[in-house]
């Protein structure tokens, strides 16, 4: 307000705002925490039960600018053949005239540059494939653990096909985007695939304020629990500490449950997909007997089966989802404007901070 008064309410133009945002992204991330401290001081923020979720947000790049590993190999072979053809023409240039308007050195240089870029793109895809194998191995182990836990709880052999271990090496459809190479092709709601980032948020259940954020390149949420626990732990002690964290089946793994327990936060992560319309008997079933000396996973599975645990986990559906819906549909933020992982992380901090300020105003006027 002071700056607007000094400037006689003269608003900066779009370019000025965009330049300011790019220049002070790191400072904006620090302001995110200061806004939370303000909310706590006003009495509208209380950490207790929090919910973790992610949403796909379009990158500032088209999926049609992506280059697949297989297509890069075909282009590489084609360019190498053209280079050999041009060299042969250059050797024969003394005895025969070349095509009008063709400069052999320029044509060779152009193809050498493209070959270098293709080699760099293939190397990036191969490096990503190595990272993916590590991630998929963890997911594979989590699925195996979940099947074993269900089998132990029911005393029956689980149905369906057992999970398949990951395959090493890049696939023919693995891609790198030539516009924003940090972005990834991801499945989106409603079907189909788009060039996106996976934006993560931890939302306080009582106030719907976002208390921790991140942006990742993995479409799957399995590996995001420990990093988000770290961000919660890094919050100032004045904000308090989360006691329970809610998450859907995308965040479940035995390792994630153990990580929550080690952080002193009780996890309620869905063991599987829950039906939208459970029967009356399932909804009001009596709590099973508590296991003796349970592991963190067994303790969580038991709590999820209790009426109190079911009621608490049900809050997950109406905690982060309204925030994402309002940010996208009301604030109109459906696509990042900046490119590169570090920059979109700063942009996501700015957007969620804007949501928090609007939410604080709404909470304070009740």
Short mmCIF file of C-alpha atoms in Angstrom, two decimals, residues 61-252:
data_model
loop_
_atom_site.label_atom_id
_atom_site.label_comp_id
_atom_site.label_asym_id
_atom_site.label_seq_id
_atom_site.Cartn_x
_atom_site.Cartn_y
_atom_site.Cartn_z
CA UNK A 61 6.45 -26.29 -23.64
CA UNK A 62 4.50 -28.37 -26.12
CA UNK A 63 4.58 -32.15 -26.05
CA UNK A 64 5.08 -31.96 -29.82
CA UNK A 65 8.54 -30.51 -29.12
CA UNK A 66 9.57 -33.78 -27.51
CA UNK A 67 12.13 -36.09 -29.16
CA UNK A 68 11.88 -39.82 -28.51
CA UNK A 69 14.88 -42.11 -28.09
CA UNK A 70 13.86 -44.22 -31.07
CA UNK A 71 13.28 -41.24 -33.37
CA UNK A 72 16.56 -39.67 -32.30
CA UNK A 73 18.34 -42.87 -33.33
CA UNK A 74 16.66 -42.82 -36.75
CA UNK A 75 17.57 -39.16 -37.28
CA UNK A 76 21.14 -39.86 -36.21
CA UNK A 77 21.48 -42.67 -38.76
CA UNK A 78 19.93 -40.48 -41.47
CA UNK A 79 22.27 -37.56 -40.76
CA UNK A 80 25.35 -39.78 -40.72
CA UNK A 81 24.36 -41.16 -44.13
CA UNK A 82 23.89 -37.62 -45.43
CA UNK A 83 27.32 -36.60 -44.11
CA UNK A 84 28.92 -39.52 -45.94
CA UNK A 85 27.04 -38.56 -49.10
CA UNK A 86 28.18 -34.93 -48.84
CA UNK A 87 31.79 -35.97 -48.26
CA UNK A 88 31.60 -38.15 -51.36
CA UNK A 89 30.21 -35.20 -53.33
CA UNK A 90 33.01 -32.98 -51.99
CA UNK A 91 35.64 -35.47 -53.18
CA UNK A 92 34.05 -35.52 -56.63
CA UNK A 93 33.70 -31.73 -56.80
CA UNK A 94 36.82 -31.36 -58.98
CA UNK A 95 35.42 -33.60 -61.70
CA UNK A 96 31.72 -32.71 -61.52
CA UNK A 97 29.69 -29.62 -60.68
CA UNK A 98 27.65 -29.74 -57.47
CA UNK A 99 24.00 -28.66 -57.22
CA UNK A 100 23.42 -24.93 -57.69
CA UNK A 101 23.29 -22.98 -54.43
CA UNK A 102 24.74 -25.80 -52.28
CA UNK A 103 27.63 -24.97 -49.97
CA UNK A 104 29.29 -28.21 -48.92
CA UNK A 105 30.97 -26.75 -45.79
CA UNK A 106 27.70 -25.20 -44.58
CA UNK A 107 25.71 -28.40 -45.20
CA UNK A 108 28.31 -30.48 -43.35
CA UNK A 109 28.48 -28.05 -40.44
CA UNK A 110 24.69 -28.00 -40.11
CA UNK A 111 24.51 -31.78 -39.91
CA UNK A 112 27.41 -32.03 -37.49
CA UNK A 113 25.64 -29.61 -35.16
CA UNK A 114 22.43 -31.61 -35.34
CA UNK A 115 24.33 -34.85 -34.69
CA UNK A 116 25.88 -33.29 -31.59
CA UNK A 117 22.48 -32.16 -30.29
CA UNK A 118 21.00 -35.60 -30.98
CA UNK A 119 23.86 -37.25 -29.07
CA UNK A 120 23.23 -34.91 -26.13
CA UNK A 121 19.50 -35.67 -26.22
CA UNK A 122 20.10 -39.43 -26.29
CA UNK A 123 22.56 -39.13 -23.38
CA UNK A 124 19.96 -37.26 -21.32
CA UNK A 125 17.33 -39.89 -22.08
CA UNK A 126 19.73 -42.65 -21.04
CA UNK A 127 20.53 -40.86 -17.77
CA UNK A 128 16.82 -40.43 -17.06
CA UNK A 129 16.26 -44.13 -17.76
CA UNK A 130 18.81 -45.02 -15.09
CA UNK A 131 17.01 -42.78 -12.60
CA UNK A 132 13.67 -44.28 -13.57
CA UNK A 133 14.88 -47.83 -12.94
CA UNK A 134 15.82 -46.87 -9.37
CA UNK A 135 12.41 -45.29 -8.84
CA UNK A 136 10.49 -48.17 -10.41
CA UNK A 137 12.44 -50.67 -8.32
CA UNK A 138 11.24 -48.88 -5.17
CA UNK A 139 7.67 -48.92 -6.50
CA UNK A 140 7.97 -52.61 -7.34
CA UNK A 141 9.16 -53.39 -3.82
CA UNK A 142 6.29 -51.31 -2.38
CA UNK A 143 3.72 -53.27 -4.40
CA UNK A 144 5.23 -56.56 -3.27
CA UNK A 145 5.10 -55.37 0.35
CA UNK A 146 1.47 -54.28 -0.05
CA UNK A 147 0.48 -57.70 -1.47
CA UNK A 148 2.25 -59.45 1.38
CA UNK A 149 0.53 -57.20 3.96
CA UNK A 150 -2.89 -57.90 2.44
CA UNK A 151 -2.18 -61.62 2.33
CA UNK A 152 -1.10 -61.61 5.96
CA UNK A 153 -4.16 -59.62 7.04
CA UNK A 154 -6.67 -61.77 5.14
CA UNK A 155 -4.92 -65.12 5.35
CA UNK A 156 -5.60 -65.63 1.65
CA UNK A 157 -3.42 -65.57 -1.43
CA UNK A 158 -3.82 -62.17 -3.17
CA UNK A 159 -5.53 -62.22 -6.55
CA UNK A 160 -4.34 -60.70 -9.76
CA UNK A 161 -0.96 -60.78 -11.43
CA UNK A 162 2.10 -60.19 -9.27
CA UNK A 163 3.97 -56.91 -9.94
CA UNK A 164 6.57 -56.96 -12.69
CA UNK A 165 10.15 -55.87 -11.92
CA UNK A 166 11.49 -52.90 -13.92
CA UNK A 167 13.53 -53.30 -17.11
CA UNK A 168 16.85 -51.49 -17.36
CA UNK A 169 17.76 -49.14 -20.21
CA UNK A 170 15.80 -46.49 -22.12
CA UNK A 171 12.62 -47.43 -23.92
CA UNK A 172 11.94 -46.51 -27.52
CA UNK A 173 9.29 -43.98 -26.42
CA UNK A 174 11.41 -42.28 -23.72
CA UNK A 175 11.58 -38.60 -24.60
CA UNK A 176 13.32 -35.29 -23.94
CA UNK A 177 11.65 -31.96 -24.66
CA UNK A 178 13.69 -29.56 -26.74
CA UNK A 179 11.89 -26.46 -25.37
CA UNK A 180 11.98 -27.22 -21.63
CA UNK A 181 14.12 -30.28 -21.05
CA UNK A 182 13.32 -30.35 -17.32
CA UNK A 183 9.62 -30.98 -18.01
CA UNK A 184 8.22 -34.45 -18.58
CA UNK A 185 5.41 -36.16 -20.48
CA UNK A 186 2.83 -37.08 -17.81
CA UNK A 187 -0.67 -38.56 -17.76
CA UNK A 188 -3.30 -35.93 -16.99
CA UNK A 189 -6.82 -36.04 -15.59
CA UNK A 190 -9.40 -36.96 -18.19
CA UNK A 191 -6.95 -39.10 -20.16
CA UNK A 192 -4.10 -38.36 -22.48
CA UNK A 193 -0.56 -37.10 -21.90
CA UNK A 194 0.86 -33.59 -21.72
CA UNK A 195 4.18 -31.86 -21.09
CA UNK A 196 3.95 -31.17 -17.35
CA UNK A 197 5.50 -30.83 -13.95
CA UNK A 198 4.17 -32.54 -10.82
CA UNK A 199 3.41 -29.83 -8.23
CA UNK A 200 3.31 -31.05 -4.63
CA UNK A 201 1.59 -29.38 -1.67
CA UNK A 202 1.04 -30.12 2.01
CA UNK A 203 -2.23 -28.52 3.15
CA UNK A 204 -3.37 -27.97 6.74
CA UNK A 205 -6.73 -29.70 7.16
CA UNK A 206 -8.25 -27.11 9.55
CA UNK A 207 -7.48 -23.98 7.51
CA UNK A 208 -6.70 -25.20 3.96
CA UNK A 209 -3.47 -23.18 4.06
CA UNK A 210 -0.56 -24.62 2.07
CA UNK A 211 2.35 -25.15 4.47
CA UNK A 212 4.94 -26.85 2.24
CA UNK A 213 5.43 -27.07 -1.53
CA UNK A 214 7.69 -28.60 -4.14
CA UNK A 215 7.74 -29.30 -7.88
CA UNK A 216 9.13 -32.60 -9.17
CA UNK A 217 9.69 -34.27 -12.52
CA UNK A 218 8.32 -37.69 -11.58
CA UNK A 219 4.73 -38.37 -12.58
CA UNK A 220 4.43 -40.84 -9.71
CA UNK A 221 4.12 -39.59 -6.12
CA UNK A 222 5.77 -42.59 -4.47
CA UNK A 223 9.12 -40.87 -3.93
CA UNK A 224 7.74 -37.56 -2.65
CA UNK A 225 6.91 -38.42 0.97
CA UNK A 226 10.41 -38.15 2.44
CA UNK A 227 11.27 -34.85 0.65
CA UNK A 228 8.00 -33.29 1.83
CA UNK A 229 8.62 -34.54 5.37
CA UNK A 230 11.95 -32.74 5.16
CA UNK A 231 10.22 -29.53 4.13
CA UNK A 232 7.79 -29.85 7.03
CA UNK A 233 10.68 -30.40 9.43
CA UNK A 234 12.41 -27.28 8.07
CA UNK A 235 9.48 -25.02 9.02
CA UNK A 236 10.04 -22.72 12.02
CA UNK A 237 9.20 -24.23 15.38
CA UNK A 238 6.78 -21.34 15.99
CA UNK A 239 4.41 -22.88 13.44
CA UNK A 240 4.06 -26.05 15.50
CA UNK A 241 4.43 -29.61 14.26
CA UNK A 242 2.19 -31.82 12.17
CA UNK A 243 0.81 -34.82 14.03
CA UNK A 244 -0.93 -36.78 11.25
CA UNK A 245 -0.34 -36.79 7.50
CA UNK A 246 -2.96 -38.02 5.02
CA UNK A 247 -2.13 -39.31 1.56
CA UNK A 248 -3.74 -41.40 -1.16
CA UNK A 249 -2.48 -44.74 -2.44
CA UNK A 250 -0.01 -43.01 -4.74
CA UNK A 251 2.13 -42.18 -1.68
CA UNK A 252 1.97 -45.59 -0.04
#
